[in-house]
Short mmCIF file of C-alpha atoms and ligand atoms in Angstrom, two decimals:
data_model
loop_
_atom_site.label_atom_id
_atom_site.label_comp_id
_atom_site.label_asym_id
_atom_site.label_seq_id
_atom_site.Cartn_x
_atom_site.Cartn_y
_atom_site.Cartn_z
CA UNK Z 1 7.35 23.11 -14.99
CA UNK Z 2 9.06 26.50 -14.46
CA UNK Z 3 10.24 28.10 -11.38
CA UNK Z 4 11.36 27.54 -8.30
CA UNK Z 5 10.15 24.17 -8.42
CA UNK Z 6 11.59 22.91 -11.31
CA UNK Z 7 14.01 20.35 -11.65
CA UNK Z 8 14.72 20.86 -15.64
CA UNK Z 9 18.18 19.72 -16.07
CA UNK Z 10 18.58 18.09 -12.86
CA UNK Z 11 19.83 14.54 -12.58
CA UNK Z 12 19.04 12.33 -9.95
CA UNK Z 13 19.36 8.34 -8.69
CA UNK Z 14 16.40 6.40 -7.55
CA UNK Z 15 17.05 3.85 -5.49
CA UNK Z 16 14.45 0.98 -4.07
CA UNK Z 17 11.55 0.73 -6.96
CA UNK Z 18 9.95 -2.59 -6.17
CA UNK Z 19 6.78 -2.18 -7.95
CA UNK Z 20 4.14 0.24 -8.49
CA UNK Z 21 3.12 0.75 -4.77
CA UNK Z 22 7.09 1.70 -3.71
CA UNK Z 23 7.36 4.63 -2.06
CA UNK Z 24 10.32 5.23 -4.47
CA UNK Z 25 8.53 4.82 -7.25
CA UNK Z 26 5.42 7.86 -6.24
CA UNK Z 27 8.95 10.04 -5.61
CA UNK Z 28 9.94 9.06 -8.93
CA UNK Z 29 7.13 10.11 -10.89
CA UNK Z 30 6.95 13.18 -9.23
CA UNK Z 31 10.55 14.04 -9.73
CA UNK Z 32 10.75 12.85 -13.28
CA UNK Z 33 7.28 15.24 -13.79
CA UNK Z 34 8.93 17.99 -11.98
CA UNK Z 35 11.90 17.55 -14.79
CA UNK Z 36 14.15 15.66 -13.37
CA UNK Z 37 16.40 12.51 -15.43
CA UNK Z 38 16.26 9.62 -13.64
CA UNK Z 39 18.61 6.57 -13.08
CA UNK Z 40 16.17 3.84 -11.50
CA UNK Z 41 18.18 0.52 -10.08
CA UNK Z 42 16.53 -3.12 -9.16
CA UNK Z 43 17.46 -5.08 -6.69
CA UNK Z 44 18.17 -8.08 -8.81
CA UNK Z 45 17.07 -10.31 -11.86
CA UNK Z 46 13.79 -11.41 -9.70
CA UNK Z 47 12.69 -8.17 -9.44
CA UNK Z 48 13.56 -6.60 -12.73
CA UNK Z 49 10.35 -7.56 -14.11
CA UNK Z 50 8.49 -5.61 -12.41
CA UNK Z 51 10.67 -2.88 -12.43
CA UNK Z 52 11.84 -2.29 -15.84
CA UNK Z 53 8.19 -1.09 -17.00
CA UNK Z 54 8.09 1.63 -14.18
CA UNK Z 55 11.79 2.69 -15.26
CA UNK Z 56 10.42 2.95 -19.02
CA UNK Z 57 7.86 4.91 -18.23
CA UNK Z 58 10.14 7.28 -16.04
CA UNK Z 59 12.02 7.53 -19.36
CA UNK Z 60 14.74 6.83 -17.00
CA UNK Z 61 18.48 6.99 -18.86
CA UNK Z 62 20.16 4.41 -17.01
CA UNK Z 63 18.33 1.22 -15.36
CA UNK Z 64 20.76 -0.64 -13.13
CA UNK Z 65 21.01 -3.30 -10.44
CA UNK Z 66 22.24 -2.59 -7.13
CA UNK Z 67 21.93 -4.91 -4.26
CA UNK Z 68 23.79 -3.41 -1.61
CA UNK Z 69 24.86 -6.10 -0.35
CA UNK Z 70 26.82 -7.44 -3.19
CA UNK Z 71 30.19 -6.04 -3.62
CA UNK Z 72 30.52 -3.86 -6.34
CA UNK Z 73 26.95 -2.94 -7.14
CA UNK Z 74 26.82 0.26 -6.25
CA UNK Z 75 30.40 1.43 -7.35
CA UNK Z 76 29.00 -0.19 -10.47
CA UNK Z 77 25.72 2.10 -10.30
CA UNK Z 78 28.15 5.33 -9.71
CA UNK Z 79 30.77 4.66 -12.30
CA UNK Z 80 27.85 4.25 -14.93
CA UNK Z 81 26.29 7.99 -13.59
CA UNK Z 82 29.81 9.59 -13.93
CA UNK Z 83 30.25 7.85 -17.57
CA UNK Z 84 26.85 9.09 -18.84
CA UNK Z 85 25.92 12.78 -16.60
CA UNK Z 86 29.43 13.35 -15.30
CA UNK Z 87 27.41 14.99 -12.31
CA UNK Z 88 24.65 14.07 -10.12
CA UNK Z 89 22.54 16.63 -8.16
CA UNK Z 90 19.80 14.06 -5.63
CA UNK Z 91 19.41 10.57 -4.60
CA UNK Z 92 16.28 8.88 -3.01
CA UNK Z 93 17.48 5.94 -1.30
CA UNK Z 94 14.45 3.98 -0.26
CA UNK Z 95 16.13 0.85 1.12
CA UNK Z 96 15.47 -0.85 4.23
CA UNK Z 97 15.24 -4.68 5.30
CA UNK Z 98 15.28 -6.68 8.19
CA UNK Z 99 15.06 -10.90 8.63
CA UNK Z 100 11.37 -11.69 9.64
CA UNK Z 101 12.48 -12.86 12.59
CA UNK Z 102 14.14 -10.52 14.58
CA UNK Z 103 11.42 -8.00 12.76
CA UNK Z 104 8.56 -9.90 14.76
CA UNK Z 105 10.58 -10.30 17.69
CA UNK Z 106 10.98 -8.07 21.01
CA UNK Z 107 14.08 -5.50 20.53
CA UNK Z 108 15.41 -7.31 23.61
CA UNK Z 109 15.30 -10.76 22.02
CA UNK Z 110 16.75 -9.68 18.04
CA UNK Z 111 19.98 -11.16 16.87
CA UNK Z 112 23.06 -9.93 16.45
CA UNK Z 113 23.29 -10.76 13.05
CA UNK Z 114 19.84 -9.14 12.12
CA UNK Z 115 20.17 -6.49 13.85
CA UNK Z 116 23.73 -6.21 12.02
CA UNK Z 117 22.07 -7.10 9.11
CA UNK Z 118 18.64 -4.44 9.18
CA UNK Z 119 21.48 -1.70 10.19
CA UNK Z 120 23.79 -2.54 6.94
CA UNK Z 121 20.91 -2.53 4.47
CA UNK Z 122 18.70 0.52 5.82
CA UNK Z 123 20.82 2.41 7.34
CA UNK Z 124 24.57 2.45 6.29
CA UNK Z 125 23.99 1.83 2.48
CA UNK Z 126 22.84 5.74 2.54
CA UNK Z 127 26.08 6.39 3.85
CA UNK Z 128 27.97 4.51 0.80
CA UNK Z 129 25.38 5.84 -1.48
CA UNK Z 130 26.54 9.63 -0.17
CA UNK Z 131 30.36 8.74 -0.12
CA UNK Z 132 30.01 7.75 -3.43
CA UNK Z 133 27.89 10.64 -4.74
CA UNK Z 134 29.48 13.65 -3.09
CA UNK Z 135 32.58 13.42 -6.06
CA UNK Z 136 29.43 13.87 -8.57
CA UNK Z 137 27.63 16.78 -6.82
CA UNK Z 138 29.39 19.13 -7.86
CA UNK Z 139 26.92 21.75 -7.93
CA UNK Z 140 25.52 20.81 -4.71
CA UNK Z 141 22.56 18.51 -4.39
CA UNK Z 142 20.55 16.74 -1.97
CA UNK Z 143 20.58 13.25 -0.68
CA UNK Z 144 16.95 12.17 0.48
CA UNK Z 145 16.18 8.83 2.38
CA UNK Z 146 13.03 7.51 3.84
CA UNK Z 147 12.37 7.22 7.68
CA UNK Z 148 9.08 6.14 10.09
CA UNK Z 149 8.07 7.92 13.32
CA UNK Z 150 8.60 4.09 15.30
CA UNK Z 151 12.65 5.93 15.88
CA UNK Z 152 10.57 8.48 17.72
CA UNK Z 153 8.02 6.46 19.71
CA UNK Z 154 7.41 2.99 20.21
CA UNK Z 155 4.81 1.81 17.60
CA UNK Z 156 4.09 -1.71 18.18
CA UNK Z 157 5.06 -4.50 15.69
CA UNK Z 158 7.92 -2.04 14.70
CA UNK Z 159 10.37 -3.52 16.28
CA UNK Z 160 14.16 -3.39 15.25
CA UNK Z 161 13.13 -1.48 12.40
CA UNK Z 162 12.79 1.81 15.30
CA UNK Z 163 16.40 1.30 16.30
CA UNK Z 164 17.34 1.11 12.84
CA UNK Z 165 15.53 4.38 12.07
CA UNK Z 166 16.53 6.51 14.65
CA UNK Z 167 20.47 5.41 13.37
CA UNK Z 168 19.68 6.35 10.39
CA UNK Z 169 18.01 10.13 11.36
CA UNK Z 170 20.97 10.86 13.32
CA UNK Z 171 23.60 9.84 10.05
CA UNK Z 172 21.36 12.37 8.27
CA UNK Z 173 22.01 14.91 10.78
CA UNK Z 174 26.12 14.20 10.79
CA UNK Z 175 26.01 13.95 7.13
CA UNK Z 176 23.99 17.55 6.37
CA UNK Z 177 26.97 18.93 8.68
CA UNK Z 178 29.55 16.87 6.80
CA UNK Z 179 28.56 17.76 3.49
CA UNK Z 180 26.68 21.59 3.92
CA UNK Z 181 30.41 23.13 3.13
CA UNK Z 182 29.59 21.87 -0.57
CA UNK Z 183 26.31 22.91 -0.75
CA UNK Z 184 25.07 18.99 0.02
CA UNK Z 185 21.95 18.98 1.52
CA UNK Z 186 20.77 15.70 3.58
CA UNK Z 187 16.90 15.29 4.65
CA UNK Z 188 14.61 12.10 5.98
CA UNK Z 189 11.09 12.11 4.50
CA UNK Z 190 8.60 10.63 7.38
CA UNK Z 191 5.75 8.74 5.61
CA UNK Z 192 2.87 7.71 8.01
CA UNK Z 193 1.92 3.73 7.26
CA UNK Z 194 1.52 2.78 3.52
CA UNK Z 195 0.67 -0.35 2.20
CA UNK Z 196 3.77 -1.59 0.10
CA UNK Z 197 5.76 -4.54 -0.04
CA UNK Z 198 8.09 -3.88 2.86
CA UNK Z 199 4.81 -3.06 4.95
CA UNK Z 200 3.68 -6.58 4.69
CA UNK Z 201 6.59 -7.55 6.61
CA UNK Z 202 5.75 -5.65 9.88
CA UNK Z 203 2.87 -7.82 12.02
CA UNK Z 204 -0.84 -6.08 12.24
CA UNK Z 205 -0.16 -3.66 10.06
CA UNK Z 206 -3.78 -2.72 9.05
CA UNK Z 207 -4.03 -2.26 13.07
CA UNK Z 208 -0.88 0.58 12.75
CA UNK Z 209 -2.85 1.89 9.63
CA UNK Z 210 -6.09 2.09 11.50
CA UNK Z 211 -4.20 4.14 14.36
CA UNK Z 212 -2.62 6.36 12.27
CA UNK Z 213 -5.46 7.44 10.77
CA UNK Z 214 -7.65 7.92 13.66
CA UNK Z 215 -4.44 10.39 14.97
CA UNK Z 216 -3.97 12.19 11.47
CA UNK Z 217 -6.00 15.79 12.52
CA UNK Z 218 -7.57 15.00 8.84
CA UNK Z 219 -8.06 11.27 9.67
CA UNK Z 220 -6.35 10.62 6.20
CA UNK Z 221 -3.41 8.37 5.44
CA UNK Z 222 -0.66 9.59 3.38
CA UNK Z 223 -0.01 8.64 -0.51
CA UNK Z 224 2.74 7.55 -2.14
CA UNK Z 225 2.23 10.84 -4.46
CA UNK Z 226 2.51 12.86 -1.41
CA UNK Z 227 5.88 11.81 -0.63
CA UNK Z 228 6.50 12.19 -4.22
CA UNK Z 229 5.77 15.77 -4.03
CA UNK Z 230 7.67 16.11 -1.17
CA UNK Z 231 10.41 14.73 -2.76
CA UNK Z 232 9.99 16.90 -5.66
CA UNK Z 233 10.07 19.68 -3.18
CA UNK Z 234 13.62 18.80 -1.31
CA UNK Z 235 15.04 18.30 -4.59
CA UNK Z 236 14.45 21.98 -5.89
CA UNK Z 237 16.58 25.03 -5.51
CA UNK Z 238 13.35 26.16 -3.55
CA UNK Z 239 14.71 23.90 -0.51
CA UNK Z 240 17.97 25.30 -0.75
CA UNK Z 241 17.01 26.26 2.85
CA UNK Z 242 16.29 22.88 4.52
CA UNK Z 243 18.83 20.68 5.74
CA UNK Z 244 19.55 18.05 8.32
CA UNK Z 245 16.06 16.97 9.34
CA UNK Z 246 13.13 14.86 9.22
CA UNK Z 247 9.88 15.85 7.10
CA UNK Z 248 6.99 14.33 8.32
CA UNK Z 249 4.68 13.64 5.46
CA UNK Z 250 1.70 12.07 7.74
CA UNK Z 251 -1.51 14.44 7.63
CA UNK Z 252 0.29 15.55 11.17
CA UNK Z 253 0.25 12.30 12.86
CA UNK Z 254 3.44 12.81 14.76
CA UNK Z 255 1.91 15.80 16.46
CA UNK Z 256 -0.10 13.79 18.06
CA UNK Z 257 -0.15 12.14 21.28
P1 NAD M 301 9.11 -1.45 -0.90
O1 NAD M 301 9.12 -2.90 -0.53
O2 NAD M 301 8.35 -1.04 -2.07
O3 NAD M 301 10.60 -0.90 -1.02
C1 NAD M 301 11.68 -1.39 -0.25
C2 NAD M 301 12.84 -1.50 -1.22
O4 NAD M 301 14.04 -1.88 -0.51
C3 NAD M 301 12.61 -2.55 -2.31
O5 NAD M 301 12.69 -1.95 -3.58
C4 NAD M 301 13.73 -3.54 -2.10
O6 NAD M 301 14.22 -4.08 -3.30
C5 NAD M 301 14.78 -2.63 -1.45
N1 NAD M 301 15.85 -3.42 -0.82
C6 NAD M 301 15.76 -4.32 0.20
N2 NAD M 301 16.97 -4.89 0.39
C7 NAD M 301 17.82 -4.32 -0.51
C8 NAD M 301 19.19 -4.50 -0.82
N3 NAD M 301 19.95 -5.41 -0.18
N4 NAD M 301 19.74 -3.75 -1.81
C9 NAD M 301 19.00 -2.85 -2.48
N5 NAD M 301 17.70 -2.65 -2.26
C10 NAD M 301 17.11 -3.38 -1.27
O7 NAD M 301 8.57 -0.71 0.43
P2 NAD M 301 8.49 0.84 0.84
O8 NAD M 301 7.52 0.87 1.96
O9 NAD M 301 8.25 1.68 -0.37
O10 NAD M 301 9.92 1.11 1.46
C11 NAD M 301 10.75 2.18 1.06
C12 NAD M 301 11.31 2.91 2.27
O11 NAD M 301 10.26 3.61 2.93
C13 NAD M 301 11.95 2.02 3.34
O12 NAD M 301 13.10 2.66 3.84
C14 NAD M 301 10.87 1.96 4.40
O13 NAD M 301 11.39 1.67 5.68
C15 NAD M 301 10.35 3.37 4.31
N6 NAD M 301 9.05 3.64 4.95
C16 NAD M 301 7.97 2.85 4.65
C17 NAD M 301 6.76 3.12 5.25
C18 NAD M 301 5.55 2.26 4.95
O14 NAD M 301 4.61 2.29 5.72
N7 NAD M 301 5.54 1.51 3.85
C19 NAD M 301 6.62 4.18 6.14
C20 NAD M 301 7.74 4.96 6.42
C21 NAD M 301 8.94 4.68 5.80
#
């Protein structure tokens, strides 16, 4: 693809493939289709399985685990970039977790240790993902992660998970200031409610599905290849002027009331 929407000769890290209904892995195909060479990382030998087929057919030239919780991991990931490309121009970080518990408990009642915990993993791994990055990007780039109107509103059943989101909207905010000086450009994609993995942790979630489509002005949910394409999009040179906020990618959901 030529244009302003290619990303020939772009390199970019993938982060939170789980299977073939991750968000990360519709922004994946999109980006690799747009041009883009991918490095793809599992979270561990459980999941490489199903992994490691979606990574071969992204072509992708480095496949890596990265828990980030484990020490190491991601400086791991990083090192192995700078070895191979040298340079790194986007990451997707699609990452978030939370213990079942606190997730189907009240705000009011969640520990402090999940809470702690549903912070660390989905909110301030993007932040050691972009420390780590910003060396690479040395032409610029753009650091994407993946958000959910419950930091906005209170959608039932999301629980913790809203806290955790609206954290994480506001680091994208202080990091597109940080990091606009080098041409670093930070965004949140918005999905509306998609079935995945992740999804099947969050109580009546055909209920949020149902709602979301009966708000959508199009009464349509959104795809994981529309948040691909978006993806695609924030990646490109043709963003260059977008920075610092979120991109709701729900048929206009959010709009609303
Ligand atoms: P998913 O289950 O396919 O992906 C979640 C990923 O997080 C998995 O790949 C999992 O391995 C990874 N992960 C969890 N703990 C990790 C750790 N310690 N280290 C590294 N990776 C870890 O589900 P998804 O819905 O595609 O989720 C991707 C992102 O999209 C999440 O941030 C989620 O909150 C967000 N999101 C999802 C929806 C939805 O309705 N599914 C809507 C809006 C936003």
């Amino acid at each position: 693809m030529d244009g302003p929407f290619s990303l020939a000769g772009k390199r970019g890290l993938v982060a939170g493939i789980a299977n073939d209904k991750s968000i990360a892995y519709g922004c994946a195909r999109w980006l690799r289709h747009a041009g883009a060479e991918l490095a793809v990382t599992y979270l561990n030998e459980k999941a490489r399985p199903y992994v490691e087929p979606l990574a071969e057919e992204l072509e992708a030239g480095l496949f890596l685990p990265c828990d980030v919780r484990n020490d190491g991991d991601m400086e791991a990931v990083f090192r192995a970039i700078e070895d191979r490309w040298g340079r790194l121009d986007f990451i997707l970080h699609a990452i978030a977790f939370a213990p079942k518990e606190d997730l189907h408990a009240r705000v009011v009642d969640s520990s402090q240790e999940g809470f702690g915990l549903a912070m660390d993993i989905s909110c301030h791994s993007f932040v050691r993902m972009a420390r780590l990055a910003e060396p690479l990007m040395t032409d610029g780039g753009s650091l994407m992660t993946l958000t959910y109107y419950g930091s906005e509103r209170v959608v039932e059943h999301y629980n913790l998970m809203g806290p955790v989101k609206a954290a994480l909207e506001s680091t994208v905010r202080y990091m597109a200031a940080e990091l606009g000086p080098q041409g670093i450009r930070v965004h949140a994609l918005s999905p509306g409610p998609l079935k995945t993995r992740a999804a099947s942790g969050i109580q009546r979630f055909d209920e949020l599905m149902d709602k979301a489509a009966a708000k959508a002005p199009d009464h349509r949910l959104s795809t994981i290849d529309e948040v691909g394409t978006t993806a695609a999009f924030l990646a490109s040179d043709a963003a260059s002027g977008i920075t610092g906020g979120i991109t709701h990618v729900d048929h206009g959901a959010h709009v609303i009331d």
